[in-house]
Short mmCIF file of C-alpha atoms and ligand atoms in Angstrom, two decimals:
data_model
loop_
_atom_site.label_atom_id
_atom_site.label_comp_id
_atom_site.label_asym_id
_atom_site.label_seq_id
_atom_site.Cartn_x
_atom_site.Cartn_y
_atom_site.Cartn_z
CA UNK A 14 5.79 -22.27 24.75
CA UNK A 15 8.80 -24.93 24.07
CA UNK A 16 8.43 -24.56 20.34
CA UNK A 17 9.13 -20.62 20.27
CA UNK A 18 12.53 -21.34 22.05
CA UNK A 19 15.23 -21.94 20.64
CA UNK A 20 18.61 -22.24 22.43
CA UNK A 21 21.24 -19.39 21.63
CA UNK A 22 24.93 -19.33 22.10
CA UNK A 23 25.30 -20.09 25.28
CA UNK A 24 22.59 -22.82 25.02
CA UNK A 25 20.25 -20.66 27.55
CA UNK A 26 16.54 -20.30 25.58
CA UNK A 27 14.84 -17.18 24.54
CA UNK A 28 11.61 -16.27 23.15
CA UNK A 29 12.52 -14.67 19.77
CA UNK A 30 10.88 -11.82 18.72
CA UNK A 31 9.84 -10.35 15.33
CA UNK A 32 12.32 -7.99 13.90
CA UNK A 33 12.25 -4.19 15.10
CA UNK A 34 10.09 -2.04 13.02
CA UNK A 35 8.11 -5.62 11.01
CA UNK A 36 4.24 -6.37 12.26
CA UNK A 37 2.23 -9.31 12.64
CA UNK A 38 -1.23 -9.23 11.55
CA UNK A 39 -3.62 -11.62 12.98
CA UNK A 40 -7.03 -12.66 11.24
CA UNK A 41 -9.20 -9.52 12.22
CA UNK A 42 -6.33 -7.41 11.15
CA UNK A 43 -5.13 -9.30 8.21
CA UNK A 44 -9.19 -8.81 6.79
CA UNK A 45 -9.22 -5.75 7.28
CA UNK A 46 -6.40 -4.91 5.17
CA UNK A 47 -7.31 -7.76 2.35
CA UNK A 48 -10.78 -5.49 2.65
CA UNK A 49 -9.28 -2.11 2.02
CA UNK A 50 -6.69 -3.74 -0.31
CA UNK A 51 -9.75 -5.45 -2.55
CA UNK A 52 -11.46 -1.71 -2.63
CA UNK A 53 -8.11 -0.49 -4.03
CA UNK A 54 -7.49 -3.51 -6.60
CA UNK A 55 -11.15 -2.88 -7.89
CA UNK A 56 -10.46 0.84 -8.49
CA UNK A 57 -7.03 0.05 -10.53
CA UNK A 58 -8.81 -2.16 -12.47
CA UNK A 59 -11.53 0.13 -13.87
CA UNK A 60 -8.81 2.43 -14.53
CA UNK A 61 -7.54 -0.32 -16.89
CA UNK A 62 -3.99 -0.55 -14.72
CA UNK A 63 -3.10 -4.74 -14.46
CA UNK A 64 -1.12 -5.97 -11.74
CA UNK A 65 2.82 -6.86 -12.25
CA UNK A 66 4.94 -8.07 -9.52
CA UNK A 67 8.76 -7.84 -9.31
CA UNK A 68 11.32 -9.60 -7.19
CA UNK A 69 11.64 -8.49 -3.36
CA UNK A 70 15.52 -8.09 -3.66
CA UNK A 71 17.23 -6.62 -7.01
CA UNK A 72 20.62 -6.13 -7.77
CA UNK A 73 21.94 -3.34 -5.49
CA UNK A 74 22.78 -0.95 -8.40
CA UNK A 75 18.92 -0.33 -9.55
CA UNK A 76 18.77 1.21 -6.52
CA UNK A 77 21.96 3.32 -6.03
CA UNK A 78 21.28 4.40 -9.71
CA UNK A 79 18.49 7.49 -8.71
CA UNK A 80 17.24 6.65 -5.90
CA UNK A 81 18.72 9.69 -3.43
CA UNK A 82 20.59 9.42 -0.51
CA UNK A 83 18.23 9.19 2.29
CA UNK A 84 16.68 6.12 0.84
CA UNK A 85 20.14 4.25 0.15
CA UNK A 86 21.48 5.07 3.53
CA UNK A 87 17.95 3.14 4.47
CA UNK A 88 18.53 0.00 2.00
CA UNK A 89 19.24 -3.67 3.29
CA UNK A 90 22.16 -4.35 1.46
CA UNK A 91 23.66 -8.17 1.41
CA UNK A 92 26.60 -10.10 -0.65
CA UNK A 93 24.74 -13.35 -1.73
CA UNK A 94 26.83 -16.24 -1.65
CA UNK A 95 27.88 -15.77 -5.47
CA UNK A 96 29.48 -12.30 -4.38
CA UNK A 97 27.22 -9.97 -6.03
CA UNK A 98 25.78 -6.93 -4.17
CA UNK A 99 22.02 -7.07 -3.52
CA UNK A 100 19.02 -5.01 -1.79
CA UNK A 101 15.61 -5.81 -0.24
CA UNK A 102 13.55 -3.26 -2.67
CA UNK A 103 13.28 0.51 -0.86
CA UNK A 104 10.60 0.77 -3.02
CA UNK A 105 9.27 -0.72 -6.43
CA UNK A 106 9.42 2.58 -9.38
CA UNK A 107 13.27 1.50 -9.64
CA UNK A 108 12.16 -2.37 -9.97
CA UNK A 109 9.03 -1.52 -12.81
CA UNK A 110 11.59 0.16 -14.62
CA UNK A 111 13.70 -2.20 -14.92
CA UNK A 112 11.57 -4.92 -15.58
CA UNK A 113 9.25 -2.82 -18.40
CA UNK A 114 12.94 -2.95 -20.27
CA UNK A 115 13.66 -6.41 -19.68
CA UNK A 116 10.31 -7.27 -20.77
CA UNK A 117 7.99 -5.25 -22.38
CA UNK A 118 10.07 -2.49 -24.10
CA UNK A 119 8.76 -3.55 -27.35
CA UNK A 120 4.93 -3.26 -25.76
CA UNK A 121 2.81 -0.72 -27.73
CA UNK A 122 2.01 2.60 -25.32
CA UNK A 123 0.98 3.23 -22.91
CA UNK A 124 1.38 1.18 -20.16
CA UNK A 125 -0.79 0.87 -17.14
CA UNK A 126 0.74 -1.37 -14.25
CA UNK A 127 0.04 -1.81 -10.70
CA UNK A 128 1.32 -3.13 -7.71
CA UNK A 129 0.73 -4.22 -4.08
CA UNK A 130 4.45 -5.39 -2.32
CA UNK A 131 6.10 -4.77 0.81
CA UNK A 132 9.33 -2.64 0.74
CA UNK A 133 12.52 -2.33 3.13
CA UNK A 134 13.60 0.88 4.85
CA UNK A 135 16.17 0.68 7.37
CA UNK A 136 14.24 3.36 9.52
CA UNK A 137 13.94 4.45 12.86
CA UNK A 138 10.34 2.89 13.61
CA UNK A 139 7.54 4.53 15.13
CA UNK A 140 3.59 4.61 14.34
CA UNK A 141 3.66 4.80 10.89
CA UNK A 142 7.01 4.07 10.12
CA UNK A 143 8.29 0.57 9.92
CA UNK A 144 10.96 -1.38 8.22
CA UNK A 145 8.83 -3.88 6.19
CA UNK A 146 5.95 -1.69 4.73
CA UNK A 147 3.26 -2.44 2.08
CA UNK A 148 2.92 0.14 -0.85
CA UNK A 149 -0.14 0.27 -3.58
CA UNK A 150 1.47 1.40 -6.13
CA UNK A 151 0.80 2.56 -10.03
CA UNK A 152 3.30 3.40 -13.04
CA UNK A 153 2.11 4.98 -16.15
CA UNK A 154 5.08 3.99 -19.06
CA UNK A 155 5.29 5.80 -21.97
CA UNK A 156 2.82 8.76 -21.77
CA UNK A 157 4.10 12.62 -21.59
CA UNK A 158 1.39 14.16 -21.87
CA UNK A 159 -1.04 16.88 -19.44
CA UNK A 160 -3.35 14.10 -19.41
CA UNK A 161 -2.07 11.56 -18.52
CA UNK A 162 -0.54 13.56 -15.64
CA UNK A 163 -4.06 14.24 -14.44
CA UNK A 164 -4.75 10.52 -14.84
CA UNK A 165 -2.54 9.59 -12.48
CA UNK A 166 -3.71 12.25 -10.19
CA UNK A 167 -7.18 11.31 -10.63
CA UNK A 168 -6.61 7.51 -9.82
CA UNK A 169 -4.71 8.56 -6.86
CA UNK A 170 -7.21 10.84 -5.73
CA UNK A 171 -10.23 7.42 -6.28
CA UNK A 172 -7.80 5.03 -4.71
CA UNK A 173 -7.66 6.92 -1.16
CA UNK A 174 -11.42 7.87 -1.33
CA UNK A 175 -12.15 3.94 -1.92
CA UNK A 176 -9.92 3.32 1.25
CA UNK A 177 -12.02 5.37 3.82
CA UNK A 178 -9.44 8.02 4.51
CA UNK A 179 -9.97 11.14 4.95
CA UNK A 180 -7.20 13.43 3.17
CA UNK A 181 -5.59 16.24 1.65
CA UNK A 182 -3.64 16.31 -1.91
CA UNK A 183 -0.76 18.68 -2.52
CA UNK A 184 0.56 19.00 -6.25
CA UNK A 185 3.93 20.94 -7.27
CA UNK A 186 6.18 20.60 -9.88
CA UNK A 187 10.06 20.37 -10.01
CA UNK A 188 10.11 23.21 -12.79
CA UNK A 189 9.65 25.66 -10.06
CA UNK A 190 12.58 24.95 -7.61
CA UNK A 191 14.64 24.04 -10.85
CA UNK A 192 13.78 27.84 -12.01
CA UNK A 193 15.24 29.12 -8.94
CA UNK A 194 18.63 27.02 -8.89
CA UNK A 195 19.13 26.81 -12.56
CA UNK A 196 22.37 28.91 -11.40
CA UNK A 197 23.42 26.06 -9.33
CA UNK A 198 25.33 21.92 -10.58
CA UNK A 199 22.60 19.68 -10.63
CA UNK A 200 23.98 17.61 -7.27
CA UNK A 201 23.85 20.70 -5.21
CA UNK A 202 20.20 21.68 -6.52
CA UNK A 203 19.04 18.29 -5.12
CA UNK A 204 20.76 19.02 -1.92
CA UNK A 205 19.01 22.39 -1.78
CA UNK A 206 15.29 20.30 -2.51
CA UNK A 207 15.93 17.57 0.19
CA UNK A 208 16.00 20.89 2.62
CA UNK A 209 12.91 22.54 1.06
CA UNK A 210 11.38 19.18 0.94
CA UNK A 211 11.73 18.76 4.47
CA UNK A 212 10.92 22.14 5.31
CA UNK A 213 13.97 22.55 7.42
CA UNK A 214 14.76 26.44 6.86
CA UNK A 215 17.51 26.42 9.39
CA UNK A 216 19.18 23.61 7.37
CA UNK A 217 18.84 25.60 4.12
CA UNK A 218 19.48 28.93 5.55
CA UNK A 219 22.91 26.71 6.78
CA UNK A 220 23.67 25.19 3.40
CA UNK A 221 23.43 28.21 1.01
CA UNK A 222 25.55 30.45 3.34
CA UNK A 223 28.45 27.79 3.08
CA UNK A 224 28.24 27.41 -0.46
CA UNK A 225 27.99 31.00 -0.62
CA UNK A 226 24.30 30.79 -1.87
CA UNK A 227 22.31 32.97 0.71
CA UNK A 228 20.82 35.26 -2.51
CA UNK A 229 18.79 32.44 -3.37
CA UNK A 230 16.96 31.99 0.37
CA UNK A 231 14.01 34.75 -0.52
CA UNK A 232 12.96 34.00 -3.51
CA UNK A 233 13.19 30.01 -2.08
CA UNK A 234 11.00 30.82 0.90
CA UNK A 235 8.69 33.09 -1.07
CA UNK A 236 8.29 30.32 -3.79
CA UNK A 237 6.93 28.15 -0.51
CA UNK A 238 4.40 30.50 0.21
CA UNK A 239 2.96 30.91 -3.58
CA UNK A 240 -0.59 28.94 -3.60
CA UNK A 241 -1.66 29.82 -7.18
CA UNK A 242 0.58 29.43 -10.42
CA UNK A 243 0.01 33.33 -10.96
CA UNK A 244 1.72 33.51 -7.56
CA UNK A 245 4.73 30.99 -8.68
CA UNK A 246 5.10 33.14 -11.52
CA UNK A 247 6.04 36.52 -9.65
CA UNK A 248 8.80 34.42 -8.21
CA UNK A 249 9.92 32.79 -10.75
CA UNK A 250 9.26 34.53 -13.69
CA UNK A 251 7.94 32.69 -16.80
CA UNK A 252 8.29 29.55 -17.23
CA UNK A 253 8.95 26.79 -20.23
CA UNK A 254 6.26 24.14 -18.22
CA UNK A 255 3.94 26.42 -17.55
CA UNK A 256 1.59 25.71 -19.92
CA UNK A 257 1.34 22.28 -19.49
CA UNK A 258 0.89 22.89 -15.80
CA UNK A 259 -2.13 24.95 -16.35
CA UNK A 260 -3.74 22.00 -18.57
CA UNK A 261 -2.98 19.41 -16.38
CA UNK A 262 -4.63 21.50 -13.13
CA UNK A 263 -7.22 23.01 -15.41
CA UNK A 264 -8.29 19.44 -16.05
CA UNK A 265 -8.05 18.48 -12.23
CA UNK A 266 -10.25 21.38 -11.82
CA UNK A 267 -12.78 20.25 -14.26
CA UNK A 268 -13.09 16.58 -12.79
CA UNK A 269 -13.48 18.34 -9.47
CA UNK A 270 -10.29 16.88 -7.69
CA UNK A 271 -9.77 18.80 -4.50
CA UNK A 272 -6.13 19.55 -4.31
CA UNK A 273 -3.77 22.32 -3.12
CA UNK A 274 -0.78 24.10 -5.03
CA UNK A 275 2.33 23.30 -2.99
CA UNK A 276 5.47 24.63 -4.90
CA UNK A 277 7.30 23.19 -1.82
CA UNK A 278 7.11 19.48 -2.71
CA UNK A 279 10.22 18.10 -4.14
CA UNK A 280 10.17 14.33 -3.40
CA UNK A 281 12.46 12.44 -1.03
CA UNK A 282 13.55 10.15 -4.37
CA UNK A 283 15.67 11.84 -7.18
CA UNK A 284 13.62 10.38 -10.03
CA UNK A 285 11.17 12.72 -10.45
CA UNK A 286 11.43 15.48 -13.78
CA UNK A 287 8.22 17.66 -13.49
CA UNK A 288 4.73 17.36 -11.82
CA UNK A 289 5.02 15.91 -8.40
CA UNK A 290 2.38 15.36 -5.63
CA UNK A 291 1.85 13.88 -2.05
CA UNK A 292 -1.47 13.23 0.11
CA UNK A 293 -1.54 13.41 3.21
CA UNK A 294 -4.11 11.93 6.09
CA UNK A 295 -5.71 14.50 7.72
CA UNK A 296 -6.13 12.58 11.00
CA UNK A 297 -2.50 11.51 11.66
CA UNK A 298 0.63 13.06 13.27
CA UNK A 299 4.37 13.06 12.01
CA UNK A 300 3.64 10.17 9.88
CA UNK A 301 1.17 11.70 8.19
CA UNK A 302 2.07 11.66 3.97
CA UNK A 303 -0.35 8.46 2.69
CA UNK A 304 0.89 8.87 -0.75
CA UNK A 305 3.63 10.07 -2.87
CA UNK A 306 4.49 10.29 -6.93
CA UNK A 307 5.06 12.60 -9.74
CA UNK A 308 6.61 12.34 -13.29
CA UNK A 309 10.04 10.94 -13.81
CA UNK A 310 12.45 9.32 -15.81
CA UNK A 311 14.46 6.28 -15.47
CA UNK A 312 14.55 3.91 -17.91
CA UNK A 313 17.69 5.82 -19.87
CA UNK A 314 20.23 4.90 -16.24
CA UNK A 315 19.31 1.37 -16.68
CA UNK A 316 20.40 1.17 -20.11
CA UNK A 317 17.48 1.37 -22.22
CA UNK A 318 15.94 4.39 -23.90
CA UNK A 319 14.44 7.22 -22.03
CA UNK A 320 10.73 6.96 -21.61
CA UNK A 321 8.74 9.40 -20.03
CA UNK A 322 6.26 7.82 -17.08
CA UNK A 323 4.71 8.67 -14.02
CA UNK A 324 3.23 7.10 -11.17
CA UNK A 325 2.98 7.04 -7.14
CA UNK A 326 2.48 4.52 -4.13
CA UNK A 327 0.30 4.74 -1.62
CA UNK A 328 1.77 4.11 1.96
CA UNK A 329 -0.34 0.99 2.34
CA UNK A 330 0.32 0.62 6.25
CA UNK A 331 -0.22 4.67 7.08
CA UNK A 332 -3.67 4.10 5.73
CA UNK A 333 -4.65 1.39 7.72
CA UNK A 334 -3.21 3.06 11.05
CA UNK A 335 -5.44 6.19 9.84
CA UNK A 336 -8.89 4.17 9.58
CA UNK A 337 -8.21 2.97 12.99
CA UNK A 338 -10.39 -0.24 14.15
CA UNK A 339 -13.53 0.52 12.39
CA UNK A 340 -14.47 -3.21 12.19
CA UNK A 341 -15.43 -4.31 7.91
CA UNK A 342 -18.77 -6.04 7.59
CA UNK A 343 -18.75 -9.03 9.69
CA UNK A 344 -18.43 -12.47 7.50
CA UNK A 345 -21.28 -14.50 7.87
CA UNK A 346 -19.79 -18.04 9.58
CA UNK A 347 -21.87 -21.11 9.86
CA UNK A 348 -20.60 -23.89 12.70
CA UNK A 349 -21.94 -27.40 12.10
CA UNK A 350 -22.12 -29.32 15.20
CA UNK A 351 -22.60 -33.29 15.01
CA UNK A 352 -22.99 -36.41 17.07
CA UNK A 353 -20.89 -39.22 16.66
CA UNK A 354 -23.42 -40.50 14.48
CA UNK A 355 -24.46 -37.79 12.35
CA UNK A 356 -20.30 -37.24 11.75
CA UNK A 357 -20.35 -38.31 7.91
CA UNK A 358 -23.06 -36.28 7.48
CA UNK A 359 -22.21 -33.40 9.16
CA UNK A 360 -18.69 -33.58 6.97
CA UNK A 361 -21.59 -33.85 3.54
CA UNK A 362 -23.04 -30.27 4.95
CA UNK A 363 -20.26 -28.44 5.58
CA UNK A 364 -18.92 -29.78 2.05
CA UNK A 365 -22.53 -27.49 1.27
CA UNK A 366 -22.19 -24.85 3.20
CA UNK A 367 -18.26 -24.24 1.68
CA UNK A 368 -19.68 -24.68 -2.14
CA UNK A 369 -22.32 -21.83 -1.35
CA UNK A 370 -19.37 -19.71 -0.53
CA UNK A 371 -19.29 -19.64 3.02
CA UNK A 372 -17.03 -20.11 6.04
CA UNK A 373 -18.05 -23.39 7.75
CA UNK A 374 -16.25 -24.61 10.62
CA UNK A 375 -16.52 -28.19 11.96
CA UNK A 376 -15.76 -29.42 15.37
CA UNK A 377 -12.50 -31.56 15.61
CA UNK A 378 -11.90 -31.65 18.89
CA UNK A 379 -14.32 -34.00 19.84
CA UNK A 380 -16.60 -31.94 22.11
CA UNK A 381 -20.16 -32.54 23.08
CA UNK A 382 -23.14 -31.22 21.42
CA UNK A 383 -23.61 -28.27 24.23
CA UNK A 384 -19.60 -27.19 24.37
CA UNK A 385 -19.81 -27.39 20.53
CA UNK A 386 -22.42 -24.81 20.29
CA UNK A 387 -21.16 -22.49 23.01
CA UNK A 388 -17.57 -22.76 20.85
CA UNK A 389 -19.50 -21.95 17.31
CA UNK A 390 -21.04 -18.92 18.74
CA UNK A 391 -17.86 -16.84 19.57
CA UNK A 392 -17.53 -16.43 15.88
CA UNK A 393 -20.97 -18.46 13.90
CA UNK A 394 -24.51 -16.66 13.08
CA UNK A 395 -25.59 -20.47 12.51
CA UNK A 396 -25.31 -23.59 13.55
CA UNK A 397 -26.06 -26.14 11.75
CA UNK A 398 -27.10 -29.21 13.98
CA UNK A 399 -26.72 -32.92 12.94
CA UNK A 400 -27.88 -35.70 15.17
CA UNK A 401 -28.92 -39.00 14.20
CA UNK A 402 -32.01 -37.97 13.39
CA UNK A 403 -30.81 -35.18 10.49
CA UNK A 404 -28.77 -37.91 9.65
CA UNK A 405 -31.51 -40.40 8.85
CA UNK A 406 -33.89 -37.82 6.90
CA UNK A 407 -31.22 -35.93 4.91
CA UNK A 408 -32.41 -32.72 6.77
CA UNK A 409 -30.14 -29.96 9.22
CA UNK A 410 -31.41 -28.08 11.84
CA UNK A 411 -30.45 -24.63 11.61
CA UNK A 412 -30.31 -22.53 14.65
CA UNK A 413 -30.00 -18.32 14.15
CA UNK A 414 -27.21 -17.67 17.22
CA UNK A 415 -28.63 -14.18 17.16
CA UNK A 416 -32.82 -14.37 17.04
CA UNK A 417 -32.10 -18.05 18.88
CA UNK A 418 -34.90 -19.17 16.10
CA UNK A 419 -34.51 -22.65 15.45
CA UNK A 420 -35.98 -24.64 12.34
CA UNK A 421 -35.51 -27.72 10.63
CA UNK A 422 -34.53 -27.46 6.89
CA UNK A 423 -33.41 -29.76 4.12
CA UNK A 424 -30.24 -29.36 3.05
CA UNK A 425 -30.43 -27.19 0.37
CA UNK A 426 -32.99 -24.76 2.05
CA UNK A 427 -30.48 -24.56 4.80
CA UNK A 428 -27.95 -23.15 2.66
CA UNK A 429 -30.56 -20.69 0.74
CA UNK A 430 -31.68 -19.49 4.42
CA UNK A 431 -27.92 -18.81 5.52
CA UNK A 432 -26.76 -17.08 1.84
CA UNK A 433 -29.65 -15.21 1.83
CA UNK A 434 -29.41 -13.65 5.88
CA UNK A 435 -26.99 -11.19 4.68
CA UNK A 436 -24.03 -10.29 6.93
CA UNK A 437 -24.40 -10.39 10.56
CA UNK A 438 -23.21 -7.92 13.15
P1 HAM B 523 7.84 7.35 -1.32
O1 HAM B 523 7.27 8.69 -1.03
O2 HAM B 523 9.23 7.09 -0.89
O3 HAM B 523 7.67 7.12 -2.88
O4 HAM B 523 6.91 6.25 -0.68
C1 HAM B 523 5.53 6.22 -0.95
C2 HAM B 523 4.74 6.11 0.33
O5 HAM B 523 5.17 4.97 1.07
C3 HAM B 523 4.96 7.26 1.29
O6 HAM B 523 4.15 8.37 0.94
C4 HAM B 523 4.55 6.64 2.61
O7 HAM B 523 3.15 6.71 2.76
C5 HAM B 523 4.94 5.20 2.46
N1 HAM B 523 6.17 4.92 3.23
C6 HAM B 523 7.43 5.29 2.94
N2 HAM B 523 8.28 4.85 3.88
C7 HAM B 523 7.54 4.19 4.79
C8 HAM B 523 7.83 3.50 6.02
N3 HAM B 523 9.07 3.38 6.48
N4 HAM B 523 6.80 2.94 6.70
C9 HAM B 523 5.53 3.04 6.25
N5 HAM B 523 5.20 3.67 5.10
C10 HAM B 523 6.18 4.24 4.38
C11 HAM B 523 8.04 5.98 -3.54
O8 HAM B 523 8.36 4.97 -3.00
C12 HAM B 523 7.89 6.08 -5.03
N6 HAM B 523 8.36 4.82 -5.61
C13 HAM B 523 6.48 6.40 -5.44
C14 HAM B 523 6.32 6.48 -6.92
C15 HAM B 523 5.78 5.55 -7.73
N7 HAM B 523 6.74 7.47 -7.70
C16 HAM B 523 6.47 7.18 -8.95
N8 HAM B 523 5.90 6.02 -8.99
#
């Protein structure tokens, strides 16, 4: 079509596309994600975690500050036109951080926030994997203890279930690695937990030999292995977290939160201090990890004091692609179809119809009664049909597109019959 030309440089036209690794989302798709997105609001809410919102680009520092190097390799980074450095947010922890300091430090603890924002990766795309993503997100500020680390675990584990998905949930903790490398500079252990993390042994096996570290390559494959903290232990040997470990999973256990021990999760962002988790979908591929979060601190890089918190995002988009098409409940649409004469009136009913709450469409493309009706049906239950004589006696007659039953109604009754149907398949 003319209007999705435009000419380029050499005043030829192209059709332009969308950007490589962004979506569209028409209507049916767009529902279905407001659906799953509504479950997920709800769930936050009984939690008693409030929505926040922060700006889609941030200075570029926030970012660099902790966020590791895979995802500021990823960033879109631009010079605005004032000269100062600035990135599309990777992700939002960084952002919540920052703006809990500029505007809530002084806000008695805890603090329960949530979030629901797209996020910029410079990635290679695939199914799963895009550049512009959505995350549901949560950040607990200000609490250090085992329970609020199950809390967050907890919510995570109610937010997928209210989604649909189907999943598994891994939990490890940083103390465990950290045990292991104590030996090693704190840049170099992080190098050593992007390998683990990505379970690339040949990598590792690669990296300790050069820096002359291959003693450390058992006990960090064993430590893999370990599915129980008695097992971590006869790696690692005692340990100062352990205790609060055992709380925390003891009261996982008790709330019945299916999980499994994975001392081999170390987080792809360098935030994270001590329990850390990830869930994955159990019906998907490569792109497979729906979730991500742990403990961490950042509050003390960006200037204000340090303050423990913890939190995770859910990969918004990998859930959707994991609950497929599975159509939501179909929306219950009523089309009103008029005569010229009845047009005024047919305008009053819809007016109706919309103040009960429900999606009435009018003709406006002046079509006859018959093409009207055959139009209403690819997406109306109801018509609602005004001729001259509805007009005239203040009534509608209300034809079911599915039983073809056909009834004339007063207004009002009209409306009750359509509210009360229910949805319709
Ligand atoms: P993250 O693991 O980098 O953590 O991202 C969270 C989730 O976002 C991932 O588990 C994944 O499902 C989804 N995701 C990441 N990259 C993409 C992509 N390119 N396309 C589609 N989905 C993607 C964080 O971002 C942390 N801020 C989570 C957190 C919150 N930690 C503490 N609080």
């Amino acid at each position: 079509m003319e209007e999705n030309r435009i000419a380029d440089w050499n005043g030829e036209r192209r059709m332009i596309q969308k950007p490589r690794g962004t979506r569209d989302f028409l209507p049916d798709e767009m529902e279905r994600r407001r659906a799953v997105e509504k479950r997920m609001r709800d769930v936050a809410r009984c939690w008693g975690y409030r929505e926040v919102c922060t700006p889609a680009f941030e200075e570029l520092e926030l970012f660099t500050a902790r966020s590791g190097q895979s995802i500021i390799e990823e960033m879109y980074v631009f010079e605005d036109k004032g000269g100062r450095m600035m990135a599309l947010r990777p992700e939002i922890t960084a952002a919540v951080q920052r703006m809990y300091l500029n505007e809530a430090r002084g806000t008695p603890k805890p603090l329960r926030w949530c979030y629901f924002a797209d996020c910029f990766r410079y990635e290679r795309p695939q199914k799963g994997r895009y550049r512009q993503f959505w995350q549901f997100g949560v950040e607990l500020i200000g609490a250090d203890t085992s329970v609020a680390d199950a809390e967050v675990i907890m919510l995570a584990r109610d937010l997928l279930e209210s989604s649909g998905v189907s999943f598994t949930l891994h939990i490890g903790h940083l103390g465990f690695m950290k045990a292991l490398l104590s030996g090693i500079d704190p840049k170099e252990q992080r190098i050593v937990m992007r390998y683990l993390d990505k379970k690339d042994d040949a990598g590792l096996k690669g990296h300790l030999a050069v820096t002359g570290r291959s003693d450390l390559y058992s006990s960090l494959t064993a430590l893999l292995k370990c599915r129980s903290l008695d097992e971590v232990t006869g790696v690692t040997g005692e340990l100062p977290e352990y205790a609060r470990i055992e709380e925390t999973l003891g009261l996982l256990d008790e709330m019945e939160v299916a999980y499994s021990l994975d001392p081999g999760i170390a987080r792809g962002l360098d935030y994270y201090t001590g329990i850390v988790f990830e869930a994955f979908a159990d019906n998907l591929g490569a792109e497979n990890q729906i979730l991500g979060g742990g403990a961490y601190r950042l509050a003390h890089l960006f200037g204000g004091d340090d303050v423990p918190s913890s939190g995770f995002a859910i990969g918004f988009d990998r859930v959707m692609v994991s609950l497929g098409d599975a159509a939501e409940e179909a929306e219950r649409v009523v089309g009103i179809v008029y005569t010229q004469e009845g047009r005024t009136y047919a305008l009053q009913v819809a007016r109706a119809f919309r103040e009960a709450g429900l999606r009435t469409e009018t003709d406006i493309m002046g079509r006859n009664i018959g093409a009207q009706i055959t139009h209403a049906s690819k997406s109306a239950q109801f018509v609602a049909i005004i001729g001259k004589r509805e007009q005239e006696s203040g009534t509608v007659t209300l034809k079911d597109l599915i039983s073809g039953e056909q009834r004339e109604l007063d207004l009002p009754s009209a409306v009750r019959e359509v509210v009360t149907s229910g949805p319709r398949g």
